[in-house]
PDB file of C-alpha atoms and ligand atoms in Angstrom:
ATOM      1  CA  ALA A   1     -44.104  -5.582 -82.739  1.00  0.00           C
ATOM      2  CA  ALA A   2     -41.637  -2.774 -82.273  1.00  0.00           C
ATOM      3  CA  GLN A   3     -38.778  -5.275 -82.394  1.00  0.00           C
ATOM      4  CA  ASP A   4     -39.623  -6.575 -85.774  1.00  0.00           C
ATOM      5  CA  TYR A   5     -39.188  -4.326 -88.789  1.00  0.00           C
ATOM      6  CA  PRO A   6     -41.415  -6.159 -91.314  1.00  0.00           C
ATOM      7  CA  THR A   7     -44.230  -6.330 -88.740  1.00  0.00           C
ATOM      8  CA  ALA A   8     -43.782  -2.672 -87.960  1.00  0.00           C
ATOM      9  CA  VAL A   9     -43.949  -1.813 -91.622  1.00  0.00           C
ATOM     10  CA  SER A  10     -47.132  -3.818 -92.170  1.00  0.00           C
ATOM     11  CA  LEU A  11     -48.658  -2.227 -89.095  1.00  0.00           C
ATOM     12  CA  LEU A  12     -48.067   1.123 -90.730  1.00  0.00           C
ATOM     13  CA  LEU A  13     -50.522   0.065 -93.377  1.00  0.00           C
ATOM     14  CA  VAL A  14     -53.159  -1.062 -90.888  1.00  0.00           C
ATOM     15  CA  CYS A  15     -54.662   2.141 -89.683  1.00  0.00           C
ATOM     16  CA  LYS A  16     -53.919   5.723 -88.966  1.00  0.00           C
ATOM     17  CA  GLU A  17     -53.985   5.355 -85.185  1.00  0.00           C
ATOM     18  CA  VAL A  18     -51.357   2.622 -85.162  1.00  0.00           C
ATOM     19  CA  ARG A  19     -49.313   4.598 -87.635  1.00  0.00           C
ATOM     20  CA  LEU A  20     -49.262   7.676 -85.458  1.00  0.00           C
ATOM     21  CA  TRP A  21     -48.268   5.537 -82.499  1.00  0.00           C
ATOM     22  CA  ILE A  22     -45.451   3.672 -84.176  1.00  0.00           C
ATOM     23  CA  LEU A  23     -43.859   6.409 -86.279  1.00  0.00           C
ATOM     24  CA  PRO A  24     -42.123   8.126 -83.365  1.00  0.00           C
ATOM     25  CA  VAL A  25     -40.544   4.772 -82.469  1.00  0.00           C
ATOM     26  CA  LEU A  26     -39.309   4.275 -86.014  1.00  0.00           C
ATOM     27  CA  TYR A  27     -38.010   7.766 -86.568  1.00  0.00           C
ATOM     28  CA  THR A  28     -36.399   8.795 -83.279  1.00  0.00           C
ATOM     29  CA  THR A  29     -32.991   7.307 -84.048  1.00  0.00           C
ATOM     30  CA  VAL A  30     -32.009   6.793 -87.646  1.00  0.00           C
ATOM     31  CA  VAL A  31     -28.815   5.336 -89.093  1.00  0.00           C
ATOM     32  CA  LEU A  32     -28.062   5.845 -92.781  1.00  0.00           C
ATOM     33  CA  THR A  33     -25.010   3.973 -94.034  1.00  0.00           C
ATOM     34  CA  SER A  34     -25.124   4.304 -97.809  1.00  0.00           C
ATOM     35  CA  SER A  35     -26.043   6.974-100.333  1.00  0.00           C
ATOM     36  CA  ASN A  36     -29.084   4.872-101.251  1.00  0.00           C
ATOM     37  CA  ALA A  37     -30.204   4.877 -97.646  1.00  0.00           C
ATOM     38  CA  ILE A  38     -29.897   8.661 -97.492  1.00  0.00           C
ATOM     39  CA  ILE A  39     -31.828   9.008-100.745  1.00  0.00           C
ATOM     40  CA  ARG A  40     -34.600   6.657 -99.602  1.00  0.00           C
ATOM     41  CA  PHE A  41     -34.856   8.372 -96.243  1.00  0.00           C
ATOM     42  CA  PHE A  42     -35.010  11.755 -97.952  1.00  0.00           C
ATOM     43  CA  ARG A  43     -37.806  10.567-100.262  1.00  0.00           C
ATOM     44  CA  GLY A  44     -39.713   9.189 -97.285  1.00  0.00           C
ATOM     45  CA  LEU A  45     -39.510  12.533 -95.525  1.00  0.00           C
ATOM     46  CA  MET A  46     -40.543  14.476 -98.599  1.00  0.00           C
ATOM     47  CA  GLN A  47     -43.490  12.210 -99.427  1.00  0.00           C
ATOM     48  CA  ASP A  48     -44.834  12.387 -95.936  1.00  0.00           C
ATOM     49  CA  ALA A  49     -45.938  15.937 -95.680  1.00  0.00           C
ATOM     50  CA  GLY A  50     -48.885  14.889 -93.530  1.00  0.00           C
ATOM     51  CA  PRO A  51     -52.363  16.263 -94.116  1.00  0.00           C
ATOM     52  CA  ASN A  52     -50.854  19.705 -94.321  1.00  0.00           C
ATOM     53  CA  PRO A  53     -47.740  20.013 -96.508  1.00  0.00           C
ATOM     54  CA  THR A  54     -46.424  22.892 -94.442  1.00  0.00           C
ATOM     55  CA  SER A  55     -46.453  20.804 -91.266  1.00  0.00           C
ATOM     56  CA  PRO A  56     -44.599  17.562 -91.952  1.00  0.00           C
ATOM     57  CA  ILE A  57     -45.027  14.700 -89.499  1.00  0.00           C
ATOM     58  CA  LEU A  58     -41.926  12.577 -89.961  1.00  0.00           C
ATOM     59  CA  ALA A  59     -38.962  14.951 -90.062  1.00  0.00           C
ATOM     60  CA  PRO A  60     -39.664  16.607 -86.687  1.00  0.00           C
ATOM     61  CA  LEU A  61     -39.691  13.126 -85.075  1.00  0.00           C
ATOM     62  CA  VAL A  62     -36.007  12.542 -85.833  1.00  0.00           C
ATOM     63  CA  ARG A  63     -33.825  13.234 -82.808  1.00  0.00           C
ATOM     64  CA  HIS A  64     -30.649  11.249 -83.511  1.00  0.00           C
ATOM     65  CA  LEU A  65     -29.189  10.887 -86.969  1.00  0.00           C
ATOM     66  CA  TRP A  66     -26.085   9.052 -88.155  1.00  0.00           C
ATOM     67  CA  MET A  67     -24.848   9.260 -91.745  1.00  0.00           C
ATOM     68  CA  GLY A  68     -21.805   7.292 -92.848  1.00  0.00           C
ATOM     69  CA  PRO A  69     -20.107   3.968 -92.183  1.00  0.00           C
ATOM     70  CA  ILE A  70     -20.544   2.215 -88.855  1.00  0.00           C
ATOM     71  CA  GLY A  71     -17.726  -0.297 -89.125  1.00  0.00           C
ATOM     72  CA  ARG A  72     -17.782  -3.901 -90.131  1.00  0.00           C
ATOM     73  CA  SER A  73     -19.020  -6.267 -87.458  1.00  0.00           C
ATOM     74  CA  PRO A  74     -22.180  -6.111 -85.355  1.00  0.00           C
ATOM     75  CA  THR A  75     -21.792  -5.058 -81.753  1.00  0.00           C
ATOM     76  CA  PRO A  76     -22.775  -7.845 -79.398  1.00  0.00           C
ATOM     77  CA  GLY A  77     -25.127  -6.826 -76.639  1.00  0.00           C
ATOM     78  CA  PHE A  78     -26.712  -3.919 -78.460  1.00  0.00           C
ATOM     79  CA  PRO A  79     -30.332  -3.885 -79.546  1.00  0.00           C
ATOM     80  CA  LYS A  80     -30.463  -5.392 -82.965  1.00  0.00           C
ATOM     81  CA  ALA A  81     -33.957  -4.274 -83.762  1.00  0.00           C
ATOM     82  CA  PHE A  82     -34.884  -3.850 -87.378  1.00  0.00           C
ATOM     83  CA  GLU A  83     -31.933  -5.717 -88.781  1.00  0.00           C
ATOM     84  CA  VAL A  84     -33.393  -6.465 -92.143  1.00  0.00           C
ATOM     85  CA  ASN A  85     -30.143  -7.680 -93.592  1.00  0.00           C
ATOM     86  CA  ASP A  86     -26.428  -7.306 -93.089  1.00  0.00           C
ATOM     87  CA  GLY A  87     -25.876  -4.696 -95.740  1.00  0.00           C
ATOM     88  CA  TYR A  88     -25.481  -1.822 -93.349  1.00  0.00           C
ATOM     89  CA  TRP A  89     -22.449  -3.224 -91.571  1.00  0.00           C
ATOM     90  CA  SER A  90     -20.270  -2.146 -94.418  1.00  0.00           C
ATOM     91  CA  SER A  91     -20.450   1.134 -96.164  1.00  0.00           C
ATOM     92  CA  ALA A  92     -20.500   0.455 -99.836  1.00  0.00           C
ATOM     93  CA  ASP A  93     -20.155   3.945-101.137  1.00  0.00           C
ATOM     94  CA  LEU A  94     -19.891   6.560 -98.391  1.00  0.00           C
ATOM     95  CA  GLN A  95     -16.133   6.814 -98.584  1.00  0.00           C
ATOM     96  CA  LEU A  96     -14.052   9.860 -97.807  1.00  0.00           C
ATOM     97  CA  TYR A  97     -14.118  12.319-100.741  1.00  0.00           C
ATOM     98  CA  SER A  98     -16.631  10.120-102.527  1.00  0.00           C
ATOM     99  CA  THR A  99     -18.891  12.070-104.832  1.00  0.00           C
ATOM    100  CA  SER A 100     -21.787   9.755-103.972  1.00  0.00           C
ATOM    101  CA  TRP A 101     -22.637  11.776-100.848  1.00  0.00           C
ATOM    102  CA  PRO A 102     -26.010  13.317-101.803  1.00  0.00           C
ATOM    103  CA  ILE A 103     -25.196  16.745-100.384  1.00  0.00           C
ATOM    104  CA  THR A 104     -28.314  18.544-101.588  1.00  0.00           C
ATOM    105  CA  MET A 105     -30.592  15.915-100.052  1.00  0.00           C
ATOM    106  CA  MET A 106     -28.623  15.973 -96.807  1.00  0.00           C
ATOM    107  CA  HIS A 107     -29.073  19.724 -96.812  1.00  0.00           C
ATOM    108  CA  GLN A 108     -32.841  19.292 -97.052  1.00  0.00           C
ATOM    109  CA  ILE A 109     -32.933  16.501 -94.488  1.00  0.00           C
ATOM    110  CA  LEU A 110     -31.094  18.682 -91.968  1.00  0.00           C
ATOM    111  CA  SER A 111     -33.277  21.683 -92.791  1.00  0.00           C
ATOM    112  CA  SER A 112     -36.430  19.711 -92.052  1.00  0.00           C
ATOM    113  CA  CYS A 113     -35.310  17.757 -88.958  1.00  0.00           C
ATOM    114  CA  THR A 114     -36.168  20.558 -86.596  1.00  0.00           C
ATOM    115  CA  SER A 115     -35.931  18.493 -83.379  1.00  0.00           C
ATOM    116  CA  LEU A 116     -32.522  16.970 -84.036  1.00  0.00           C
ATOM    117  CA  ARG A 117     -30.394  16.586 -80.912  1.00  0.00           C
ATOM    118  CA  SER A 118     -27.506  14.498 -82.073  1.00  0.00           C
ATOM    119  CA  LEU A 119     -25.905  14.312 -85.502  1.00  0.00           C
ATOM    120  CA  ALA A 120     -22.996  12.213 -86.700  1.00  0.00           C
ATOM    121  CA  ILE A 121     -21.587  12.540 -90.205  1.00  0.00           C
ATOM    122  CA  LEU A 122     -18.598  10.301 -90.822  1.00  0.00           C
ATOM    123  CA  ASN A 123     -16.416  10.305 -93.926  1.00  0.00           C
ATOM    124  CA  LEU A 124     -17.847  13.452 -95.434  1.00  0.00           C
ATOM    125  CA  GLY A 125     -15.194  15.254 -97.497  1.00  0.00           C
ATOM    126  CA  GLN A 126     -13.899  18.476 -95.994  1.00  0.00           C
ATOM    127  CA  ASN A 127     -15.183  20.565 -98.894  1.00  0.00           C
ATOM    128  CA  ASN A 128     -18.711  19.342 -98.394  1.00  0.00           C
ATOM    129  CA  TRP A 129     -19.195  20.224 -94.723  1.00  0.00           C
ATOM    130  CA  SER A 130     -19.432  23.963 -95.419  1.00  0.00           C
ATOM    131  CA  HIS A 131     -22.629  23.296 -97.407  1.00  0.00           C
ATOM    132  CA  LEU A 132     -24.301  21.807 -94.367  1.00  0.00           C
ATOM    133  CA  GLU A 133     -23.228  23.852 -91.347  1.00  0.00           C
ATOM    134  CA  GLY A 134     -25.691  26.646 -92.194  1.00  0.00           C
ATOM    135  CA  VAL A 135     -28.693  24.300 -91.844  1.00  0.00           C
ATOM    136  CA  ILE A 136     -27.714  22.536 -88.625  1.00  0.00           C
ATOM    137  CA  PRO A 137     -30.887  22.934 -86.546  1.00  0.00           C
ATOM    138  CA  THR A 138     -30.983  25.080 -83.472  1.00  0.00           C
ATOM    139  CA  THR A 139     -31.937  22.071 -81.298  1.00  0.00           C
ATOM    140  CA  LEU A 140     -28.668  20.204 -81.925  1.00  0.00           C
ATOM    141  CA  GLU A 141     -26.669  19.388 -78.782  1.00  0.00           C
ATOM    142  CA  SER A 142     -24.192  16.772 -79.914  1.00  0.00           C
ATOM    143  CA  LEU A 143     -22.120  16.784 -83.110  1.00  0.00           C
ATOM    144  CA  TRP A 144     -19.821  14.022 -84.363  1.00  0.00           C
ATOM    145  CA  LEU A 145     -17.603  14.685 -87.387  1.00  0.00           C
ATOM    146  CA  GLY A 146     -14.595  13.269 -89.171  1.00  0.00           C
ATOM    147  CA  PRO A 147     -12.208  11.949 -90.156  1.00  0.00           C
ATOM    148  CA  ILE A 148     -10.691  15.058 -91.778  1.00  0.00           C
ATOM    149  CA  HIS A 149     -13.818  17.146 -91.513  1.00  0.00           C
ATOM    150  CA  GLY A 150     -13.781  20.686 -92.816  1.00  0.00           C
ATOM    151  CA  PRO A 151     -13.259  23.730 -90.610  1.00  0.00           C
ATOM    152  CA  LEU A 152     -15.540  23.582 -87.581  1.00  0.00           C
ATOM    153  CA  ILE A 153     -16.358  27.219 -86.981  1.00  0.00           C
ATOM    154  CA  LEU A 154     -19.156  27.765 -84.498  1.00  0.00           C
ATOM    155  CA  LYS A 155     -20.118  31.175 -85.814  1.00  0.00           C
ATOM    156  CA  ASN A 156     -20.922  29.663 -89.227  1.00  0.00           C
ATOM    157  CA  PHE A 157     -23.818  27.746 -87.701  1.00  0.00           C
ATOM    158  CA  ARG A 158     -26.571  30.094 -88.727  1.00  0.00           C
ATOM    159  CA  HIS A 159     -29.173  28.612 -86.400  1.00  0.00           C
ATOM    160  CA  HIS A 160     -26.900  28.924 -83.360  1.00  0.00           C
ATOM    161  CA  PRO A 161     -27.286  25.449 -81.862  1.00  0.00           C
ATOM    162  CA  ARG A 162     -26.062  25.231 -78.282  1.00  0.00           C
ATOM    163  CA  LEU A 163     -23.613  22.392 -78.847  1.00  0.00           C
ATOM    164  CA  ARG A 164     -22.802  20.658 -75.577  1.00  0.00           C
ATOM    165  CA  THR A 165     -20.734  17.797 -76.932  1.00  0.00           C
ATOM    166  CA  ILE A 166     -18.422  17.897 -79.930  1.00  0.00           C
ATOM    167  CA  THR A 167     -16.508  14.911 -81.216  1.00  0.00           C
ATOM    168  CA  SER A 168     -13.896  15.551 -83.885  1.00  0.00           C
ATOM    169  CA  ILE A 169     -12.191  12.567 -85.462  1.00  0.00           C
ATOM    170  CA  ASP A 170      -8.672  12.623 -86.871  1.00  0.00           C
ATOM    171  CA  THR A 171      -8.634  16.241 -87.925  1.00  0.00           C
ATOM    172  CA  TYR A 172      -6.185  19.098 -87.683  1.00  0.00           C
ATOM    173  CA  MET A 173      -8.023  22.080 -86.337  1.00  0.00           C
ATOM    174  CA  ARG A 174      -6.783  25.654 -86.285  1.00  0.00           C
ATOM    175  CA  ASP A 175      -6.071  27.323 -82.936  1.00  0.00           C
ATOM    176  CA  ASP A 176      -8.982  29.729 -83.336  1.00  0.00           C
ATOM    177  CA  GLU A 177     -11.453  26.905 -84.082  1.00  0.00           C
ATOM    178  CA  VAL A 178     -10.341  25.007 -80.984  1.00  0.00           C
ATOM    179  CA  LYS A 179     -10.399  28.105 -78.818  1.00  0.00           C
ATOM    180  CA  ASP A 180     -13.908  29.103 -79.918  1.00  0.00           C
ATOM    181  CA  ILE A 181     -15.202  25.647 -79.038  1.00  0.00           C
ATOM    182  CA  VAL A 182     -13.416  25.461 -75.688  1.00  0.00           C
ATOM    183  CA  LEU A 183     -14.558  28.961 -74.731  1.00  0.00           C
ATOM    184  CA  SER A 184     -18.129  28.531 -75.959  1.00  0.00           C
ATOM    185  CA  PRO A 185     -20.393  28.894 -72.904  1.00  0.00           C
ATOM    186  CA  HIS A 186     -22.454  25.885 -74.066  1.00  0.00           C
ATOM    187  CA  CYS A 187     -19.770  23.308 -74.763  1.00  0.00           C
ATOM    188  CA  ARG A 188     -19.295  20.779 -71.942  1.00  0.00           C
ATOM    189  CA  VAL A 189     -17.323  18.023 -73.643  1.00  0.00           C
ATOM    190  CA  PHE A 190     -14.881  18.453 -76.501  1.00  0.00           C
ATOM    191  CA  ARG A 191     -13.482  15.188 -77.679  1.00  0.00           C
ATOM    192  CA  ARG A 192     -10.718  14.783 -80.243  1.00  0.00           C
ATOM    193  CA  ALA A 193     -10.167  11.225 -81.415  1.00  0.00           C
ATOM    194  CA  TYR A 194      -7.116  10.176 -83.401  1.00  0.00           C
ATOM    195  CA  ILE A 195      -6.227   7.041 -85.261  1.00  0.00           C
ATOM    196  CA  ARG A 196      -2.476   7.274 -85.617  1.00  0.00           C
ATOM    197  CA  SER A 197      -1.466  10.655 -86.973  1.00  0.00           C
ATOM    198  CA  PRO A 198       1.402  11.622 -84.606  1.00  0.00           C
ATOM    199  CA  GLN A 199       1.640  15.172 -85.897  1.00  0.00           C
ATOM    200  CA  ALA A 200      -2.056  15.829 -85.422  1.00  0.00           C
ATOM    201  CA  VAL A 201      -1.939  14.377 -81.912  1.00  0.00           C
ATOM    202  CA  GLU A 202       0.951  16.646 -80.936  1.00  0.00           C
ATOM    203  CA  TYR A 203      -0.986  19.571 -82.343  1.00  0.00           C
ATOM    204  CA  ALA A 204      -3.937  18.689 -80.122  1.00  0.00           C
ATOM    205  CA  PHE A 205      -1.615  18.733 -77.089  1.00  0.00           C
ATOM    206  CA  GLN A 206      -0.241  22.120 -78.152  1.00  0.00           C
ATOM    207  CA  GLN A 207      -3.791  23.440 -78.218  1.00  0.00           C
ATOM    208  CA  LEU A 208      -4.547  22.479 -74.621  1.00  0.00           C
ATOM    209  CA  PRO A 209      -3.603  25.805 -72.942  1.00  0.00           C
ATOM    210  CA  CYS A 210      -6.939  27.485 -73.784  1.00  0.00           C
ATOM    211  CA  VAL A 211      -8.746  24.990 -71.538  1.00  0.00           C
ATOM    212  CA  ALA A 212      -7.502  26.957 -68.524  1.00  0.00           C
ATOM    213  CA  GLN A 213      -9.428  30.000 -69.783  1.00  0.00           C
ATOM    214  CA  SER A 214     -12.768  28.219 -69.788  1.00  0.00           C
ATOM    215  CA  SER A 215     -14.952  28.073 -66.716  1.00  0.00           C
ATOM    216  CA  THR A 216     -17.729  26.048 -68.361  1.00  0.00           C
ATOM    217  CA  LEU A 217     -15.984  23.200 -70.186  1.00  0.00           C
ATOM    218  CA  GLU A 218     -16.159  19.978 -68.186  1.00  0.00           C
ATOM    219  CA  GLU A 219     -14.003  17.690 -70.267  1.00  0.00           C
ATOM    220  CA  MET A 220     -11.315  18.100 -72.907  1.00  0.00           C
ATOM    221  CA  ARG A 221     -10.579  14.640 -74.161  1.00  0.00           C
ATOM    222  CA  ILE A 222      -7.804  13.439 -76.442  1.00  0.00           C
ATOM    223  CA  GLU A 223      -8.496   9.862 -77.496  1.00  0.00           C
ATOM    224  CA  LEU A 224      -6.008   7.579 -79.172  1.00  0.00           C
ATOM    225  CA  HIS A 225      -7.439   4.696 -81.123  1.00  0.00           C
ATOM    226  CA  GLY A 226      -5.502   1.763 -82.512  1.00  0.00           C
ATOM    227  CA  ILE A 227      -2.254   2.316 -80.583  1.00  0.00           C
ATOM    228  CA  ALA A 228      -2.701  -0.132 -77.692  1.00  0.00           C
ATOM    229  CA  GLY A 229       0.261  -2.495 -77.448  1.00  0.00           C
ATOM    230  CA  ASP A 230       2.324  -0.313 -79.784  1.00  0.00           C
ATOM    231  CA  ASP A 231       5.475   0.432 -77.740  1.00  0.00           C
ATOM    232  CA  ALA A 232       6.714   3.239 -79.949  1.00  0.00           C
ATOM    233  CA  TRP A 233       3.367   4.986 -79.668  1.00  0.00           C
ATOM    234  CA  GLU A 234       3.116   4.510 -75.947  1.00  0.00           C
ATOM    235  CA  ALA A 235       6.592   5.995 -75.492  1.00  0.00           C
ATOM    236  CA  ARG A 236       5.611   8.896 -77.659  1.00  0.00           C
ATOM    237  CA  LEU A 237       2.477   9.501 -75.660  1.00  0.00           C
ATOM    238  CA  LYS A 238       4.482   9.556 -72.441  1.00  0.00           C
ATOM    239  CA  GLN A 239       6.806  12.135 -73.976  1.00  0.00           C
ATOM    240  CA  LEU A 240       3.864  14.305 -74.981  1.00  0.00           C
ATOM    241  CA  GLU A 241       2.317  14.087 -71.534  1.00  0.00           C
ATOM    242  CA  GLU A 242       5.627  15.166 -69.991  1.00  0.00           C
ATOM    243  CA  LYS A 243       6.208  17.950 -72.481  1.00  0.00           C
ATOM    244  CA  TYR A 244       2.736  19.392 -71.930  1.00  0.00           C
ATOM    245  CA  LEU A 245       2.482  18.433 -68.273  1.00  0.00           C
ATOM    246  CA  PRO A 246       1.161  21.741 -66.880  1.00  0.00           C
ATOM    247  CA  PHE A 247      -1.853  21.552 -69.205  1.00  0.00           C
ATOM    248  CA  CYS A 248      -2.440  17.845 -68.653  1.00  0.00           C
ATOM    249  CA  LEU A 249      -2.656  18.496 -64.910  1.00  0.00           C
ATOM    250  CA  ASP A 250      -5.987  20.262 -65.407  1.00  0.00           C
ATOM    251  CA  LYS A 251      -8.491  17.654 -64.192  1.00  0.00           C
ATOM    252  CA  ARG A 252     -10.723  18.305 -67.147  1.00  0.00           C
ATOM    253  CA  VAL A 253      -8.024  17.183 -69.578  1.00  0.00           C
ATOM    254  CA  LYS A 254      -8.307  13.455 -70.225  1.00  0.00           C
ATOM    255  CA  ILE A 255      -5.841  11.539 -72.363  1.00  0.00           C
ATOM    256  CA  VAL A 256      -7.420   8.203 -73.182  1.00  0.00           C
ATOM    257  CA  VAL A 257      -6.203   5.135 -75.082  1.00  0.00           C
ATOM    258  CA  ARG A 258      -9.087   3.186 -76.620  1.00  0.00           C
ATOM    259  CA  PRO A 259      -7.939  -0.429 -76.991  1.00  0.00           C
ATOM    260  CA  GLU A 260     -11.224  -1.659 -78.479  1.00  0.00           C
ATOM    261  CA  ALA A 261     -10.376   0.179 -81.699  1.00  0.00           C
ATOM    262  CA  GLN A 262      -7.633  -2.425 -82.105  1.00  0.00           C
ATOM    263  CA  THR A 263     -10.120  -5.175 -82.825  1.00  0.00           C
ATOM    264  CA  GLN A 264     -13.209  -3.410 -84.088  1.00  0.00           C
ATOM    265  CA  GLY A 265     -11.775  -0.298 -85.738  1.00  0.00           C
ATOM    266  CA  ILE A 266     -12.397   3.342 -84.962  1.00  0.00           C
ATOM    267  CA  PHE A 267     -15.702   3.650 -86.815  1.00  0.00           C
ATOM    268  CA  ARG A 268     -17.208   0.817 -84.814  1.00  0.00           C
ATOM    269  CA  THR A 269     -15.874   2.295 -81.571  1.00  0.00           C
ATOM    270  CA  ILE A 270     -17.242   5.735 -82.354  1.00  0.00           C
ATOM    271  CA  PHE A 271     -20.577   4.266 -83.485  1.00  0.00           C
ATOM    272  CA  ARG A 272     -20.853   2.363 -80.214  1.00  0.00           C
ATOM    273  CA  ASP A 273     -20.177   5.552 -78.265  1.00  0.00           C
ATOM    274  CA  TRP A 274     -22.843   7.320 -80.274  1.00  0.00           C
ATOM    275  CA  GLN A 275     -25.322   4.467 -79.637  1.00  0.00           C
ATOM    276  CA  LEU A 276     -24.662   4.695 -75.908  1.00  0.00           C
ATOM    277  CA  GLU A 277     -25.190   8.448 -75.845  1.00  0.00           C
ATOM    278  CA  THR A 278     -28.354   8.088 -77.907  1.00  0.00           C
ATOM    279  CA  LEU A 279     -29.828   5.254 -75.873  1.00  0.00           C
ATOM    280  CA  SER A 280     -29.112   6.962 -72.583  1.00  0.00           C
ATOM    281  CA  SER A 281     -30.970  10.066 -73.686  1.00  0.00           C
ATOM    282  CA  GLU A 282     -34.169   8.254 -74.725  1.00  0.00           C
ATOM    283  CA  SER A 283     -36.862   6.325 -72.892  1.00  0.00           C
ATOM    284  CA  MET A 284     -37.076   2.544 -73.440  1.00  0.00           C
ATOM    285  CA  VAL A 285     -39.851   2.836 -75.965  1.00  0.00           C
ATOM    286  CA  ASN A 286     -37.851   5.202 -78.129  1.00  0.00           C
ATOM    287  CA  SER A 287     -34.552   3.405 -77.805  1.00  0.00           C
ATOM    288  CA  TYR A 288     -34.782   1.450 -81.034  1.00  0.00           C
ATOM    289  CA  ILE A 289     -32.275   2.272 -83.700  1.00  0.00           C
ATOM    290  CA  VAL A 290     -33.629   2.051 -87.190  1.00  0.00           C
ATOM    291  CA  TYR A 291     -31.166   1.282 -89.954  1.00  0.00           C
ATOM    292  CA  PHE A 292     -31.995   2.337 -93.459  1.00  0.00           C
ATOM    293  CA  VAL A 293     -30.086   0.210 -95.942  1.00  0.00           C
TER     294      VAL A 293
HETATM  295  C1  NAG B   1     -18.287  17.563-102.376  1.00  0.00           C
HETATM  296  O1  NAG B   1     -16.896  17.431-102.452  1.00  0.00           O
HETATM  297  C2  NAG B   1     -16.407  16.867-103.656  1.00  0.00           C
HETATM  298  C3  NAG B   1     -14.896  16.802-103.553  1.00  0.00           C
HETATM  299  O2  NAG B   1     -14.469  16.247-102.380  1.00  0.00           O
HETATM  300  C4  NAG B   1     -16.814  17.704-104.842  1.00  0.00           C
HETATM  301  O3  NAG B   1     -16.422  17.061-106.044  1.00  0.00           O
HETATM  302  C5  NAG B   1     -18.322  17.897-104.835  1.00  0.00           C
HETATM  303  O4  NAG B   1     -18.666  18.812-105.865  1.00  0.00           O
HETATM  304  C6  NAG B   1     -18.777  18.466-103.493  1.00  0.00           C
HETATM  305  N1  NAG B   1     -20.230  18.586-103.484  1.00  0.00           N
HETATM  306  C7  NAG B   1     -20.832  19.740-103.296  1.00  0.00           C
HETATM  307  C8  NAG B   1     -22.317  19.737-103.342  1.00  0.00           C
HETATM  308  O5  NAG B   1     -20.211  20.762-103.089  1.00  0.00           O
END
């Protein structure tokens, strides 16, 4: 039954025992790809306050949350549970700088998801991020943001999550932001993914020296998406690796070309990475991804 969304939904109506058994499966990993999906999810959370309104049942079940587009075509070989229709493969309205992002509801969702471990918000305008960083729950370990996310300043996270993995997509970051992340005692993997912006990529290379000062970071990754087979880009990358050779020699520094972005786009590639991370951190029974459309 867990593989079939309509059945799961009708089971919810059957009895309380079944409901309590199936809800954790439905709410562990949630993907919201449109403003409507976010709104509906928000309403679901708010309506379900449980028998005691001060101790909600649903929100604390959520451990992995994705908000934003996930690219266009389905990924073969991934669990396709709960595919009610194809609407979620495209993102109708969650575009960069779109005013349809329901920021206040996202604020409340994040405030109430007190067990959240991984959070991805893609395409959120840079002015909107500052409204959310203060409510990022203390349990969060993995954060995925971009493209062009706002300043990522660890000390603005009021609940002090111990972020172990940070993925920043196509964003210029200031030296002090990068340094604080690299030198944070909790951060293990800092990944910076780029689509094509040559200036931003060079900037990321320039910011590599602080890696040497960290004794806890395990991986500093610069990923280039959508450049495979592009001779000019490959030459440029070689130049950068030579120019910043002493820093690239640190074994923790990884410069990676992601060819799959060529065919499926960066959002799809990043979403797949997020799926993999999510699935590997959950048991089989909780490894379903539920898409709200
Ligand atoms: C989000 O950002 C847009 C501009 O990108 C702005 O118009 C809107 O007011 C912001 N929303 C909030 C809640 O700040």
